Coordinates of C-alpha atoms in Angstrom, one line a residue:
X1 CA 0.0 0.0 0.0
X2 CA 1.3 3.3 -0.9
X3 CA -0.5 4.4 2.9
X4 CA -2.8 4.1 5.2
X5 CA -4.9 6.2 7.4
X6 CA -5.6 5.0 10.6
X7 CA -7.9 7.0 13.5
X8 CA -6.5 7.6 16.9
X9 CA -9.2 6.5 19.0
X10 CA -10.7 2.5 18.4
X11 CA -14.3 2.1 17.7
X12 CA -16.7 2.5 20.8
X13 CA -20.0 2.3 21.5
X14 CA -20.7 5.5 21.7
X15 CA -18.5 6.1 18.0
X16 CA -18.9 2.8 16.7
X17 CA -19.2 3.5 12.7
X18 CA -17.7 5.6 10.1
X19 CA -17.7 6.2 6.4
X20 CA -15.5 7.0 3.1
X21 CA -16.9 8.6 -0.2
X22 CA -14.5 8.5 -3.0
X23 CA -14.2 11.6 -4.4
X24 CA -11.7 10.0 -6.7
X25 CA -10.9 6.7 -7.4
X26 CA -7.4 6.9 -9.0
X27 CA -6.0 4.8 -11.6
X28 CA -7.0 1.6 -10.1
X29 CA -9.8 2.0 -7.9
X30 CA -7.1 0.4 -5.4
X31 CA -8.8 1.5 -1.9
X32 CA -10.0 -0.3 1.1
X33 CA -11.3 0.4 4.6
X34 CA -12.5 -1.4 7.6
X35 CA -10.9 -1.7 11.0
X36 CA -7.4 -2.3 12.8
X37 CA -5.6 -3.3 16.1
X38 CA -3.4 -1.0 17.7
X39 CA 0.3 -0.1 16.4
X40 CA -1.0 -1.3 12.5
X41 CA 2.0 -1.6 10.0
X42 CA 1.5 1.3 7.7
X43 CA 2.0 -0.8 4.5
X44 CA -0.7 -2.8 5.0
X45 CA -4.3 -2.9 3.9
X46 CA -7.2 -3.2 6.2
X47 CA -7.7 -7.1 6.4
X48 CA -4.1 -8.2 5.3
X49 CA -2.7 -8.6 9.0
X50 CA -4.2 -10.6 11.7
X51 CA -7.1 -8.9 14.2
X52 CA -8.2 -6.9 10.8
X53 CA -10.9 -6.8 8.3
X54 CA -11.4 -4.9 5.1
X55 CA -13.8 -4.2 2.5
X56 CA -11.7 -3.7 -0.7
X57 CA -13.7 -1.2 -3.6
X58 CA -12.0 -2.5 -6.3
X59 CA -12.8 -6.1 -6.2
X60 CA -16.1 -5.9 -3.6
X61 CA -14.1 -8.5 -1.7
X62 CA -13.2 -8.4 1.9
X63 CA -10.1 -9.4 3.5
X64 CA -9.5 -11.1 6.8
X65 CA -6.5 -11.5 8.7
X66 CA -4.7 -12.3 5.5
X67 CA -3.6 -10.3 2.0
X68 CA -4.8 -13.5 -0.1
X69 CA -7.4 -14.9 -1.5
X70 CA -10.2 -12.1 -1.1
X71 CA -13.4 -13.3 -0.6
X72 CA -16.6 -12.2 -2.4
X73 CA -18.4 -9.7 -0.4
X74 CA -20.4 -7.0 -2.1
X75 CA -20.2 -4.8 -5.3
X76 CA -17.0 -2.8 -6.3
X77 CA -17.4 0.3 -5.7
X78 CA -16.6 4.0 -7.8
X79 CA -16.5 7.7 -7.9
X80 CA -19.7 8.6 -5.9
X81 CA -19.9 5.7 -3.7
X82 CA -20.3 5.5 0.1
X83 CA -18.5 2.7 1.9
X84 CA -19.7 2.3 5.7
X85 CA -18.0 -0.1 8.4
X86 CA -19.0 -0.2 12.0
X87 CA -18.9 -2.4 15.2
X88 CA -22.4 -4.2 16.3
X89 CA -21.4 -3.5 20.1
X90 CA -24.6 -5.2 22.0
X91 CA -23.2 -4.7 25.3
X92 CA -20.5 -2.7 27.4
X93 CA -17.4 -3.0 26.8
X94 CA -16.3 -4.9 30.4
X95 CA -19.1 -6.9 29.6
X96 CA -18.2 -7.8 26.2
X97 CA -15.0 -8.4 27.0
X98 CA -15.6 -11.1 29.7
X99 CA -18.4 -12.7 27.6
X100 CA -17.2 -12.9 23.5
X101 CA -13.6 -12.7 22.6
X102 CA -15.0 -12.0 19.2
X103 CA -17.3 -8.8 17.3
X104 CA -19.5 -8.5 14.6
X105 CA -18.3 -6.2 11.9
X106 CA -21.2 -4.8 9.8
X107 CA -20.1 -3.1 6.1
X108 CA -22.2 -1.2 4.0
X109 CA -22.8 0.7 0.8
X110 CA -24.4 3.8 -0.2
X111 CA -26.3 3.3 3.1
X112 CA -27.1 -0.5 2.8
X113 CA -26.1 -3.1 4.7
X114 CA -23.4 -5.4 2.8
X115 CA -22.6 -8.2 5.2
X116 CA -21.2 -8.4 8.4
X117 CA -17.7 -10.5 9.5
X118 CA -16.6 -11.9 12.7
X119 CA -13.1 -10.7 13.9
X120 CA -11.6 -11.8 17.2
X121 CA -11.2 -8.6 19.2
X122 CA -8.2 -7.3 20.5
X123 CA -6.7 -5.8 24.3
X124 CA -6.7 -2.2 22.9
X125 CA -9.2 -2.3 20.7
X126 CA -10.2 -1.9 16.7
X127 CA -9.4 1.4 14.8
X128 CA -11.2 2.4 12.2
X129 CA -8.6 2.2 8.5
X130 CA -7.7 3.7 5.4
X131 CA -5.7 1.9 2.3
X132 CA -4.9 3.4 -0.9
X133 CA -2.7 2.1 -3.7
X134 CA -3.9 4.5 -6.3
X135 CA -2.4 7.1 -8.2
X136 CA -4.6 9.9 -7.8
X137 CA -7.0 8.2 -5.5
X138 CA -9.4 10.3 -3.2
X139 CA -11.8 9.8 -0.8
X140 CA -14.0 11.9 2.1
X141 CA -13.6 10.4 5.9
X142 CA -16.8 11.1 7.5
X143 CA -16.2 10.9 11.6
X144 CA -18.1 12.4 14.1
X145 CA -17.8 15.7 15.2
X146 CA -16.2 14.9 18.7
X147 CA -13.9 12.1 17.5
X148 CA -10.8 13.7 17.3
X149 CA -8.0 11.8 15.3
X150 CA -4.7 12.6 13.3
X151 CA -3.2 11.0 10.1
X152 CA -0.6 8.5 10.5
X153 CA 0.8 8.4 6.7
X154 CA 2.1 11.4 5.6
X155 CA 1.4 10.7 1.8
X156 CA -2.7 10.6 2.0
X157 CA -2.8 13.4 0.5
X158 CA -6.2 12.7 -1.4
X159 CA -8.0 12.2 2.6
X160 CA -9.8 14.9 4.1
X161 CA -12.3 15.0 7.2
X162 CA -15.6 16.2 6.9
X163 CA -18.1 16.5 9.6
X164 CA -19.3 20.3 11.0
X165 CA -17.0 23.0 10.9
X166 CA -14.6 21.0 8.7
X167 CA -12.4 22.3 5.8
X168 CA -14.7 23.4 2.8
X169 CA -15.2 20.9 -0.5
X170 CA -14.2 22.6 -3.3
X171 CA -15.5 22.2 -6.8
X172 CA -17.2 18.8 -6.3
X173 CA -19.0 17.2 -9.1
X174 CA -22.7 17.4 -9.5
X175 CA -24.5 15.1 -8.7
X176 CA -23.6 16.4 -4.9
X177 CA -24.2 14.0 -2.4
X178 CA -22.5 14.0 0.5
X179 CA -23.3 12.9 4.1
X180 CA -24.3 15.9 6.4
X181 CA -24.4 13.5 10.1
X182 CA -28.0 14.9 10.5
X183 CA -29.8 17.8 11.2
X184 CA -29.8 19.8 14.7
X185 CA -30.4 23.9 15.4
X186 CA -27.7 26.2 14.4
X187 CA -26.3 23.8 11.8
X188 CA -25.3 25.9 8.4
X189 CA -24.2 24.9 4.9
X190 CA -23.2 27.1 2.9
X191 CA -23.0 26.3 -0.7
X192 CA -21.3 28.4 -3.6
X193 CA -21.5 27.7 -7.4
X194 CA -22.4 29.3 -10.8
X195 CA -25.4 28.4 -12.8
X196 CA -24.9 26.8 -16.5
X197 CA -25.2 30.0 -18.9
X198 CA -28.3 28.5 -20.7
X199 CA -30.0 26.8 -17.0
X200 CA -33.4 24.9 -17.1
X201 CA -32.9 24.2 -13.1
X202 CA -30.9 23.4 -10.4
X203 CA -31.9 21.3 -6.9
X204 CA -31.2 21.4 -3.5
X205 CA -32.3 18.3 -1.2
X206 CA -31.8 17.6 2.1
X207 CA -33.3 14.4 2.5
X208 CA -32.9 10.7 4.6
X209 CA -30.4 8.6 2.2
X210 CA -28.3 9.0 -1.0
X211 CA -30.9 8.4 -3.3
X212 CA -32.4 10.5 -5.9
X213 CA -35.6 11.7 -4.7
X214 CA -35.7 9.0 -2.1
X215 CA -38.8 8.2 0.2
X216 CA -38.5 11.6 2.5
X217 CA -37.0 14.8 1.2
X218 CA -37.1 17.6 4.6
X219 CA -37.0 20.3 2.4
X220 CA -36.0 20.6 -1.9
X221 CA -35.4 24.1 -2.7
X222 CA -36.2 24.0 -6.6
X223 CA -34.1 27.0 -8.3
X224 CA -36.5 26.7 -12.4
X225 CA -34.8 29.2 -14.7
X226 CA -36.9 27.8 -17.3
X227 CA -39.1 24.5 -16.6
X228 CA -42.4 23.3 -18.1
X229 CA -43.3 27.1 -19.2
X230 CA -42.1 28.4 -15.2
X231 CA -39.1 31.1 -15.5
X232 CA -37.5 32.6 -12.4
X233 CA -39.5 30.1 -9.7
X234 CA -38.1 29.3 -6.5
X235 CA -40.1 26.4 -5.7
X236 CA -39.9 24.6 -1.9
X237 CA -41.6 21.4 -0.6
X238 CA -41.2 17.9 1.0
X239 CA -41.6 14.4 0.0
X240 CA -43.1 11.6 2.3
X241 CA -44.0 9.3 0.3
X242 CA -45.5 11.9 -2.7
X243 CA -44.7 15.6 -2.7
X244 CA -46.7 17.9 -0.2
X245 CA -48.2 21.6 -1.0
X246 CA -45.7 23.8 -2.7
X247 CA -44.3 27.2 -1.1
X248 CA -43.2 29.9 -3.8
X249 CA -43.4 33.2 -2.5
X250 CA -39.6 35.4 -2.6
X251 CA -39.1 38.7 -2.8
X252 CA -37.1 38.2 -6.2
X253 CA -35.7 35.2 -7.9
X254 CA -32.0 35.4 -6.8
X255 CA -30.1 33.5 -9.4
X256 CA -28.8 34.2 -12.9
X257 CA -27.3 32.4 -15.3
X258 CA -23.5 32.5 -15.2
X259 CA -23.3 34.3 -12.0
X260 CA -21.9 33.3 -8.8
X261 CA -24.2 33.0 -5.9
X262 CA -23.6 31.9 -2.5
X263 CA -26.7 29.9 -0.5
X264 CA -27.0 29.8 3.2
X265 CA -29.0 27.0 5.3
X266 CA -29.6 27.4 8.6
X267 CA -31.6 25.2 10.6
X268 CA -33.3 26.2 13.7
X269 CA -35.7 24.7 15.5
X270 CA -39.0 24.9 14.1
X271 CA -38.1 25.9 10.2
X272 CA -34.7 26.1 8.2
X273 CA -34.1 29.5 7.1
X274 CA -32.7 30.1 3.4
X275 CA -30.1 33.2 2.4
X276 CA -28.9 33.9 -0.9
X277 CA -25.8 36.2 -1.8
X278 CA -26.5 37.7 2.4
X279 CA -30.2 38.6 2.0
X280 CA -32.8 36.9 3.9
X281 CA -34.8 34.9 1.3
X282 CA -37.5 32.5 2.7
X283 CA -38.0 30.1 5.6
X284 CA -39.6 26.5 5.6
X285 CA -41.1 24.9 8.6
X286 CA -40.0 21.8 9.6
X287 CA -43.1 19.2 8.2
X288 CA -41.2 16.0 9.1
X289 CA -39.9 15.2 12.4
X290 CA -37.9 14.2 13.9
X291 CA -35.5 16.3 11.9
X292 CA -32.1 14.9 12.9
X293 CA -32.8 11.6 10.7
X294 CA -32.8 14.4 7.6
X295 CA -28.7 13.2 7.3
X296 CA -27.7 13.9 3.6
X297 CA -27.8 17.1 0.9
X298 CA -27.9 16.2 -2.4
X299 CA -27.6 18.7 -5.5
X300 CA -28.1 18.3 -8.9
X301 CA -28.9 19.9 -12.2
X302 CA -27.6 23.4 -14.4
X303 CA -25.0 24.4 -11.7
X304 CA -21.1 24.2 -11.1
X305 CA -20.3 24.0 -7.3
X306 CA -17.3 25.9 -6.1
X307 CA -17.8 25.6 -2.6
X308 CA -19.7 23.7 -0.3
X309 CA -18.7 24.0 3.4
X310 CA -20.5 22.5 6.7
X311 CA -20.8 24.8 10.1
X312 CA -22.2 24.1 13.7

């Protein structure tokens, strides 16, 4: 492995899952995460070394305790994809402990459950890991807010944190979907791009799960330049199930075409409440509860992102 990332605190039950998106897959699609002991050789992918286990993107095969002979696990995954790995802790940790040597080690993909693994579980505990062996590989490490780590290979450069208040994305493709941990008061994105010079529409989700219009949609701020006969709408609604009643009052439509805007979010408790380029544009009231399972934005259509950033 050209290096590997791994976190400085093991898996717990109170932080016992985290995620990659790769932003990049490199040359070779050559990355693989999953969990670690302690004091990890740095050369190694998750799964080649004894107490570890891997999901491997390029192959969908996970590794256990050995760097041969991967076994069939799931689909490969690509550019866009979200690989989850987490610890199915079902009781304390002294309890545990005394009780099952071994844990059950659950993997997923774009928010589904791939398979679980059993790995005997060591003294100080399993880490969550890294791998990539791919020229111009990158992916997005999405922690929690309070789980504080540091990088153990100096040449990941293509790894970045994102959770609240972390470093902005910068000119991600659209599609946009990225994992925002869930919603809570006094959480912001902020989000800058241009419109296409000839724009139909652009869409702004925040929604449960990476799908396109999935089952539930909090809030889709619709942005129609010019769609079925509509020019200059700001359209907003929710989905449960079907779409509700939509809201399309503004003082102005904000957005041109080939001009740079910037569009604030902030939730608050009873309604998010919408900015564009620092004036106050709209709110919309919360109509599905309980808002905090609202844990992905998604953005698609005319627009090129330059920035989108997380706060709070």
């Amino acid at each position: 492995m050209t290096g590997l990332y791994v976190a400085a605190k093991p898996l717990s039950p109170e932080n016992y899952y985290f995620e990659i998106e790769i932003v990049d897959p490199g040359n070779c699609s050559c990355i693989a995460m999953g969990i670690v002991p302690d004091k990890y050789p740095l050369d190694a992918a998750p799964g080649w070394r004894a107490y570890s286990v891997g999901y491997h993107a390029d192959d969908g095969c996970i590794y256990k305790e050995s760097g041969e002979n991967g076994i069939p696990f799931g689909a490969k995954c690509n550019i866009g994809d979200i690989m989850g790995c987490g610890i199915q802790f079902s009781k304390s940790e002294e309890e545990r402990r005394k009780l099952d040597p071994d844990v059950q080690v659950l993997f997923t993909r774009n928010g589904k459950e791939v398979g679980t693994v059993t790995v005997p579980y060591p003294p100080g505990g399993l880490y969550p890991a890294v791998g990539m062996e791919s020229d111009g590989a990158k992916v997005r490490l999405i922690l929690d807010a309070e789980w504080q780590y540091e990088l153990h290979a100096s040449n990941l450069d293509g790894l970045t944190p994102s959770y609240p208040g972390s470093s902005p994305i910068h000119n991600p493709p659209v599609p946009f979907v990225h994992h925002i941990g869930g919603l809570y008061p006094n959480k912001m994105i902020v989000i800058h791009g241009i419109p296409f010079p000839n724009p139909s529409r652009f869409t702004v989700y925040i929604q449960q799960g990476n799908h396109h219009e999935p089952h539930e949609i909090a809030m889709c701020v619709d942005s129609r330049f010019w769609f079925n006969n509509e020019t200059n709408t700001l359209v907003r609604n929710h989905k449960q199930g079907g779409w509700g009643s939509e809201e399309r009052t503004v003082p102005y439509f904000p957005f041109a075409p080939n001009v740079p805007f910037e569009m604030t979010i902030l939730v608050e408790h009873n309604h998010f409440t919408i900015a564009i380029n620092n004036q106050h544009m709209f709110e919309f009231h919360h109509r599905l509860h309980p808002v905090a399972k609202y844990d992905m934005i998604r953005i698609d259509g005319d627009v090129r992102l330059t920035q989108v950033r997380f706060q709070g």
